[in-house]
Coordinates of C-alpha atoms in Angstrom, one line a residue:
X1238 CA 0.3 6.2 -1.2
X1239 CA 2.9 6.5 -3.8
X1240 CA 5.6 6.3 -1.4
X1241 CA 4.7 2.7 -0.5
X1242 CA 4.8 3.3 3.3
X1243 CA 2.5 4.5 6.0
X1244 CA 4.8 6.7 7.8
X1245 CA 5.7 8.3 4.8
X1246 CA 2.2 9.5 3.7
X1247 CA 1.2 10.4 7.2
X1248 CA 4.4 12.5 7.4
X1249 CA 4.3 13.8 4.0
X1250 CA 0.8 14.0 2.6
X1251 CA -0.7 14.2 6.0
X1252 CA 0.6 17.8 6.5
X1253 CA -1.2 18.7 3.5
X1254 CA -4.5 16.7 4.1
X1255 CA -5.0 17.9 7.5
X1256 CA -4.7 21.7 6.8
X1257 CA -7.0 21.1 4.0
X1258 CA -9.5 19.4 6.1
X1259 CA -9.4 22.2 8.8
X1260 CA -9.8 24.6 6.2
X1261 CA -12.9 23.3 5.0
X1262 CA -14.4 22.9 8.6
X1263 CA -13.6 19.6 9.7
X1264 CA -12.3 19.3 13.4
X1265 CA -8.8 18.6 14.0
X1266 CA -9.3 15.3 15.4
X1267 CA -11.7 14.3 12.3
X1268 CA -8.8 15.4 9.8
X1269 CA -6.1 13.4 12.1
X1270 CA -8.3 10.2 12.4
X1271 CA -9.0 10.2 8.4
X1272 CA -5.2 10.6 7.6
X1273 CA -4.4 7.9 9.8
X1274 CA -6.5 5.6 8.5
X1275 CA -5.9 6.5 4.9
X1276 CA -2.2 6.2 5.5
X1277 CA -2.5 2.4 5.9
X1278 CA -3.4 2.1 2.2
X1279 CA 0.1 3.3 0.8
X1280 CA 1.5 -0.2 1.4
X1281 CA -1.6 -2.3 0.3
X1282 CA -2.2 -0.4 -3.3
X1283 CA 1.1 -0.9 -5.2
X1284 CA 4.0 0.2 -5.4
X1285 CA 4.4 -1.2 -1.5
X1286 CA 7.7 -1.5 0.1
X1287 CA 6.5 -4.0 2.6
X1288 CA 5.5 -6.1 -0.1
X1289 CA 8.6 -5.8 -1.9
X1290 CA 10.7 -6.8 1.2
X1291 CA 8.3 -9.9 1.8
X1292 CA 8.6 -11.1 -1.5
X1293 CA 12.3 -11.1 -1.4
X1294 CA 11.9 -13.0 2.1
X1295 CA 9.3 -15.2 1.0
X1296 CA 10.5 -16.0 -2.6
X1297 CA 7.2 -14.6 -3.8
X1298 CA 6.4 -13.0 -7.1
X1299 CA 6.2 -8.9 -6.3
X1300 CA 4.1 -8.6 -9.3
X1301 CA 1.7 -11.1 -7.9
X1302 CA 1.6 -9.3 -4.5
X1303 CA 1.2 -5.9 -6.1
X1304 CA -1.9 -7.3 -8.0
X1305 CA -3.2 -9.0 -4.8
X1306 CA -3.5 -5.6 -2.9
X1307 CA -5.7 -3.8 -5.2
X1308 CA -8.8 -5.4 -4.3
X1309 CA -8.3 -5.5 -0.4
X1310 CA -7.2 -1.9 -0.8
X1311 CA -10.9 -1.1 -2.8
X1312 CA -12.3 -3.0 0.1
X1313 CA -10.7 -0.9 2.6
X1314 CA -11.1 2.3 0.6
X1315 CA -15.2 1.7 0.5
X1316 CA -15.3 0.8 4.1
X1317 CA -13.4 4.1 5.3
X1318 CA -15.7 6.2 2.9
X1319 CA -18.8 4.9 4.2
X1320 CA -17.2 5.6 7.8
X1321 CA -16.7 9.0 6.8
X1322 CA -20.0 9.5 5.5
X1323 CA -21.7 8.3 8.8
X1324 CA -19.7 10.5 10.7
X1325 CA -19.9 13.6 8.2
X1326 CA -23.8 13.1 8.4
X1327 CA -24.2 12.7 11.9
X1328 CA -21.8 15.5 13.2
X1329 CA -22.1 18.1 10.3
X1330 CA -18.6 17.6 9.0
X1331 CA -17.4 19.9 6.0
X1332 CA -21.1 21.1 5.8
X1333 CA -19.5 24.5 4.6
X1334 CA -18.3 23.1 1.5
X1335 CA -21.5 22.4 -1.1
X1336 CA -21.3 19.1 -2.7
X1337 CA -20.2 19.8 -6.6
X1338 CA -21.0 17.0 -9.1
X1339 CA -19.1 18.7 -11.4
X1340 CA -15.5 18.3 -9.7
X1341 CA -16.5 14.7 -8.9
X1342 CA -17.3 14.0 -12.6
X1343 CA -13.8 15.7 -13.7
X1344 CA -12.1 13.3 -11.1
X1345 CA -13.8 10.5 -12.2
X1346 CA -13.4 11.1 -15.8
X1347 CA -9.5 11.3 -15.3
X1348 CA -9.4 7.6 -13.5
X1349 CA -11.3 6.3 -16.2
X1350 CA -8.8 7.7 -18.8
X1351 CA -6.2 5.8 -17.0
X1352 CA -8.3 2.7 -16.7
X1353 CA -8.6 2.8 -20.3
X1354 CA -5.0 2.8 -21.2
X1355 CA -4.7 -1.2 -20.3
X1356 CA -8.0 -1.8 -22.1
X1357 CA -6.7 0.0 -25.3
X1358 CA -3.5 -2.1 -25.3
X1359 CA -5.4 -5.3 -25.1
X1360 CA -7.9 -4.1 -28.0
X1361 CA -4.9 -3.3 -30.0
X1362 CA -3.4 -6.6 -29.3
X1363 CA -6.6 -8.5 -30.5
X1364 CA -6.3 -6.3 -33.4
X1365 CA -3.1 -7.9 -34.4
X1366 CA -0.7 -5.6 -33.3
X1367 CA 2.2 -6.9 -31.0
X1368 CA 2.1 -5.7 -27.5
X1369 CA 5.2 -3.5 -27.9
X1370 CA 3.4 -1.4 -30.8
X1371 CA 0.2 -1.6 -28.9
X1372 CA 1.5 0.0 -25.7
X1373 CA 3.6 2.7 -28.0
X1374 CA 0.4 4.0 -29.5
X1375 CA -1.5 4.1 -26.4
X1376 CA 1.2 5.8 -24.7
X1377 CA 1.5 8.5 -27.5
X1378 CA -2.4 8.9 -27.8
X1379 CA -2.5 9.5 -24.0
X1380 CA 0.4 11.9 -24.3
X1381 CA -1.4 13.9 -26.9
X1382 CA -4.5 13.8 -25.1
X1383 CA -2.9 14.9 -21.9
X1384 CA -1.3 17.8 -23.6
X1385 CA -4.6 18.9 -25.3
X1386 CA -7.0 18.3 -22.5
X1387 CA -4.3 19.6 -19.7
X1388 CA -5.4 16.8 -17.1
X1389 CA -4.6 17.2 -13.5
X1390 CA -3.4 14.2 -12.6
X1391 CA -3.7 11.3 -15.3
X1392 CA 0.1 11.3 -16.0
X1393 CA 0.8 10.9 -12.4
X1394 CA -1.6 8.1 -11.9
X1395 CA -0.1 6.6 -14.7
X1396 CA 2.8 5.7 -12.4
X1397 CA 1.6 2.3 -11.0
X1398 CA 0.2 1.1 -14.3
X1399 CA 3.8 1.4 -15.8
X1400 CA 5.2 -0.2 -12.8
X1401 CA 2.7 -3.0 -12.7
X1402 CA 2.1 -3.7 -16.2
X1403 CA 6.0 -3.4 -17.0
X1404 CA 6.5 -6.3 -14.1
X1405 CA 3.4 -8.2 -15.3
X1406 CA 4.4 -8.3 -19.1
X1407 CA 8.0 -9.4 -18.3
X1408 CA 9.7 -6.1 -19.5
X1409 CA 11.0 -5.3 -15.9
X1410 CA 12.3 -7.0 -13.1
X1411 CA 11.2 -5.5 -9.6
X1412 CA 14.4 -3.2 -9.6
X1413 CA 14.1 -2.3 -13.1
X1414 CA 10.4 -1.5 -12.6
X1415 CA 11.6 0.9 -10.0
X1416 CA 14.0 2.5 -12.3
X1417 CA 11.3 3.1 -15.0
X1418 CA 9.2 4.7 -12.1
X1419 CA 11.8 7.0 -11.4
X1420 CA 12.3 8.2 -14.7
X1421 CA 8.7 8.3 -15.5
X1422 CA 8.5 10.7 -12.5
X1423 CA 11.4 12.8 -13.2
X1424 CA 9.7 13.4 -16.5
X1425 CA 6.4 14.5 -15.0
X1426 CA 8.3 16.8 -12.3
X1427 CA 11.0 18.3 -14.5
X1428 CA 8.8 18.5 -18.0
X1429 CA 5.4 17.7 -17.6
X1430 CA 4.3 19.6 -14.2
X1431 CA 7.7 21.2 -13.9
X1432 CA 7.3 21.2 -10.0
X1433 CA 10.5 19.7 -9.3
X1434 CA 13.9 21.7 -8.8
X1435 CA 17.0 20.4 -8.6
X1436 CA 17.6 21.5 -5.1
X1437 CA 14.4 19.1 -4.3
X1438 CA 15.8 16.5 -6.6
X1439 CA 19.0 16.5 -4.7
X1440 CA 17.0 16.1 -1.4
X1441 CA 14.7 13.1 -2.9
X1442 CA 17.9 11.4 -4.1
X1443 CA 19.7 11.6 -0.5
X1444 CA 16.5 10.4 1.4
X1445 CA 16.4 7.5 -1.1
X1446 CA 20.0 6.6 -0.5
X1447 CA 19.2 6.9 3.5
X1448 CA 16.1 4.9 3.3
X1449 CA 17.6 2.3 1.0
X1450 CA 20.9 2.0 3.1
X1451 CA 18.8 1.6 6.4
X1452 CA 16.8 -1.2 4.8
X1453 CA 19.6 -3.1 3.2
X1454 CA 21.2 -3.1 6.8
X1455 CA 17.7 -4.7 8.4
X1456 CA 17.6 -7.1 5.3
X1457 CA 21.2 -8.3 6.0
X1458 CA 20.8 -9.0 9.8
X1459 CA 17.4 -10.3 9.3
X1460 CA 19.0 -12.8 6.6
X1461 CA 21.8 -14.0 9.4
X1462 CA 18.9 -14.2 11.5
X1463 CA 17.0 -16.3 9.1
X1464 CA 19.9 -18.8 8.5
X1465 CA 20.4 -19.3 12.1
X1466 CA 16.5 -19.9 12.7
X1467 CA 17.3 -22.7 9.8
X1468 CA 20.3 -24.1 11.8
X1469 CA 18.7 -24.3 14.9
X1470 CA 15.5 -26.0 13.4
X1471 CA 13.4 -23.0 15.4
X1472 CA 10.7 -23.0 12.6
X1473 CA 10.0 -26.5 12.9
X1474 CA 10.1 -26.3 16.6
X1475 CA 7.5 -23.4 16.5
X1476 CA 5.5 -25.7 13.8
X1477 CA 5.2 -28.2 16.2
X1478 CA 4.2 -25.9 18.8
X1479 CA 1.3 -24.3 16.9
X1480 CA 0.0 -27.7 15.8
X1481 CA -0.4 -28.8 19.3
X1482 CA -2.7 -25.6 20.1
X1483 CA -4.8 -26.2 16.8
X1484 CA -5.1 -28.0 13.5
X1485 CA -7.3 -25.6 12.1
X1486 CA -5.9 -23.1 9.9
X1487 CA -8.7 -20.4 10.7
X1488 CA -7.6 -20.5 14.4
X1489 CA -4.0 -20.1 13.2
X1490 CA -4.8 -16.9 11.2
X1491 CA -6.4 -15.3 14.2
X1492 CA -3.2 -16.1 16.1
X1493 CA -1.3 -14.8 13.6
X1494 CA -3.5 -11.5 13.4
X1495 CA -3.5 -11.1 17.3
X1496 CA 0.4 -11.5 17.0
X1497 CA 1.1 -9.3 14.3
X1498 CA -1.3 -6.7 15.8
X1499 CA 1.0 -6.5 19.0
X1500 CA 4.1 -6.7 16.8
X1501 CA 3.2 -3.7 14.5
X1502 CA 2.7 -1.7 17.5
X1503 CA 6.4 -2.1 18.7
X1504 CA 8.5 -3.1 16.0
X1505 CA 9.4 -1.4 12.6
X1506 CA 7.4 -2.7 9.8
X1507 CA 10.1 -3.9 7.6
X1508 CA 12.0 -5.4 10.4
X1509 CA 9.0 -7.1 11.5
X1510 CA 8.5 -8.9 8.1
X1511 CA 12.4 -10.1 7.6
X1512 CA 12.3 -11.6 11.3
X1513 CA 8.9 -13.2 11.3
X1514 CA 8.4 -14.6 7.9
X1515 CA 10.9 -17.0 8.2
X1516 CA 9.4 -18.2 11.1
X1517 CA 5.5 -18.1 10.5
X1518 CA 5.6 -18.6 6.5
X1519 CA 6.6 -22.3 6.9
X1520 CA 3.9 -22.8 9.4
X1521 CA 1.3 -21.5 6.9
X1522 CA 2.5 -23.5 4.1
X1523 CA 1.7 -26.5 6.3
X1524 CA -1.9 -25.2 6.9
X1525 CA -2.1 -24.9 3.1
X1526 CA -2.2 -21.0 3.2
X1527 CA -1.3 -19.4 0.1
X1528 CA 1.9 -17.1 0.6
X1529 CA 0.6 -14.0 -1.2
X1530 CA -2.8 -14.3 1.1
X1531 CA -0.4 -14.5 3.8
X1532 CA 1.8 -11.7 2.8
X1533 CA -1.6 -9.6 2.7
X1534 CA -2.6 -10.5 5.7
X1535 CA 0.9 -9.8 7.5
X1536 CA 1.0 -6.5 5.8
X1537 CA -2.3 -5.1 6.7
X1538 CA -1.6 -6.3 10.4
X1539 CA 1.4 -4.4 10.8
X1540 CA -0.2 -1.3 9.0
X1541 CA -2.9 -1.3 11.7
X1542 CA -0.3 -2.1 14.3
X1543 CA 1.2 1.4 13.3
X1544 CA -1.9 3.0 14.2
X1545 CA -3.1 1.5 18.0
X1546 CA -1.5 2.4 21.1
X1547 CA 0.7 2.7 23.2
X1548 CA 3.4 2.7 20.7
X1549 CA 2.2 3.0 17.0
X1550 CA 4.6 5.0 15.1
X1551 CA 1.6 6.7 13.3
X1552 CA 0.3 8.2 16.4
X1553 CA 3.6 9.8 17.2
X1554 CA 4.0 11.1 13.6
X1555 CA 0.9 12.7 13.5
X1556 CA 1.0 14.3 17.0
X1557 CA 3.7 16.0 15.8
X1558 CA 2.5 16.9 12.0
X1559 CA -0.9 18.3 13.6
X1560 CA 0.8 19.7 16.8
X1561 CA -1.6 17.7 19.1
X1562 CA -0.8 15.5 22.2
X1563 CA -0.2 11.7 21.6
X1564 CA -3.4 10.9 24.0
X1565 CA -5.7 13.4 22.0
X1566 CA -4.2 11.9 18.6
X1567 CA -5.1 8.5 20.0
X1568 CA -8.4 9.1 20.6
X1569 CA -8.7 10.7 17.1
X1570 CA -7.6 7.6 15.6
X1571 CA -9.3 5.0 17.4
X1572 CA -12.8 5.2 16.0
X1573 CA -11.0 4.3 12.5
X1574 CA -9.8 1.3 13.7
X1575 CA -13.3 -0.1 13.1
X1576 CA -13.5 0.1 9.4
X1577 CA -9.9 -1.3 9.3
X1578 CA -10.3 -4.3 11.6
X1579 CA -13.5 -5.1 9.5
X1580 CA -11.4 -4.9 6.4
X1581 CA -8.7 -7.2 8.1
X1582 CA -11.2 -9.8 8.8
X1583 CA -12.7 -10.0 5.4
X1584 CA -9.3 -10.2 3.7
X1585 CA -8.5 -13.1 6.4
X1586 CA -11.3 -15.0 6.0
X1587 CA -12.2 -14.6 2.3
X1588 CA -9.0 -15.5 0.6
X1589 CA -10.4 -14.6 -2.9
X1590 CA -10.7 -10.8 -2.4
X1591 CA -6.8 -11.2 -2.2
X1592 CA -6.2 -14.1 -4.7
X1593 CA -8.5 -13.7 -7.5
X1594 CA -6.9 -10.8 -9.5
X1595 CA -3.3 -12.3 -9.6
X1596 CA -4.7 -15.5 -10.5
X1597 CA -7.0 -14.0 -13.3
X1598 CA -3.5 -12.5 -14.3
X1599 CA -1.6 -15.8 -14.3
X1600 CA 0.5 -14.9 -11.9
X1601 CA -0.7 -17.5 -9.3
X1602 CA -2.0 -20.7 -9.8

């Protein structure tokens, strides 16, 4: 999920995931379904490109959006894990691979090491050290521990901590946070893991330039579109139309969910956000819906829209990656829409799942 986009996760990591699951006895259809469902997590857990675009269009704190995505991401993860467990138990998936508690404990231990970093910073601050010194000490200890124990993923997992922590503490703007994440990633690729070559670095740079340029063109066109909507008072007319249908915000959110699920199937995520935010957000504000909560609902709907037929882009990406027909890929993905829809309903109708963490961090009121 570090790419921040569902399509990149499906196309990039999906190749590795599908092969690994096939090698461990999972049917190709199961591998495709799990990969498709997990790809929707990328833009929900930080960092997230759709959150950045939504924050720009809605004038909402990107740091608040990043923090708001964590608990919904956990909810989605748990629901998908339960779904995998049910299918695996009933159909005997992965029965050739014994459960190894030791490997699970090792992975959990590395996650706890990463989680201990912000806790250590907090405790050092409580002891009277400045936040800068506390972070410096904690980072030096972490680097020393990584060198001594040779962790597999601790340093890579620190990337979102640096990204979110820097913005939350006010050290970085979103643009500066992206630069800090790039520098950290270069350090990991060139120095720590030594898996990045100059050829790979050049390819990544050109891919980034291409993606950034295309996004900026979309944002430019959408900004002109938003100006036209303002001048023509289209948003006000749409608001009046919606209020004529219902004055209940929950019914409004149901209508938004239906609209966004359909739009997500036919329209690029970035284009959908930049076009629809100027129309829908003013209406949501009238209903008293928090813009951060609305951003999570919109993003998750668009991610699910990428999975469902007839034109969900992830269908075509995974069809090519797994070398399956689009029809078979569609049938493989359909069961995984159930936990995603359940997660969407929970996130829509229980706003505290989204808003609790950023409120505790003081990012929203």
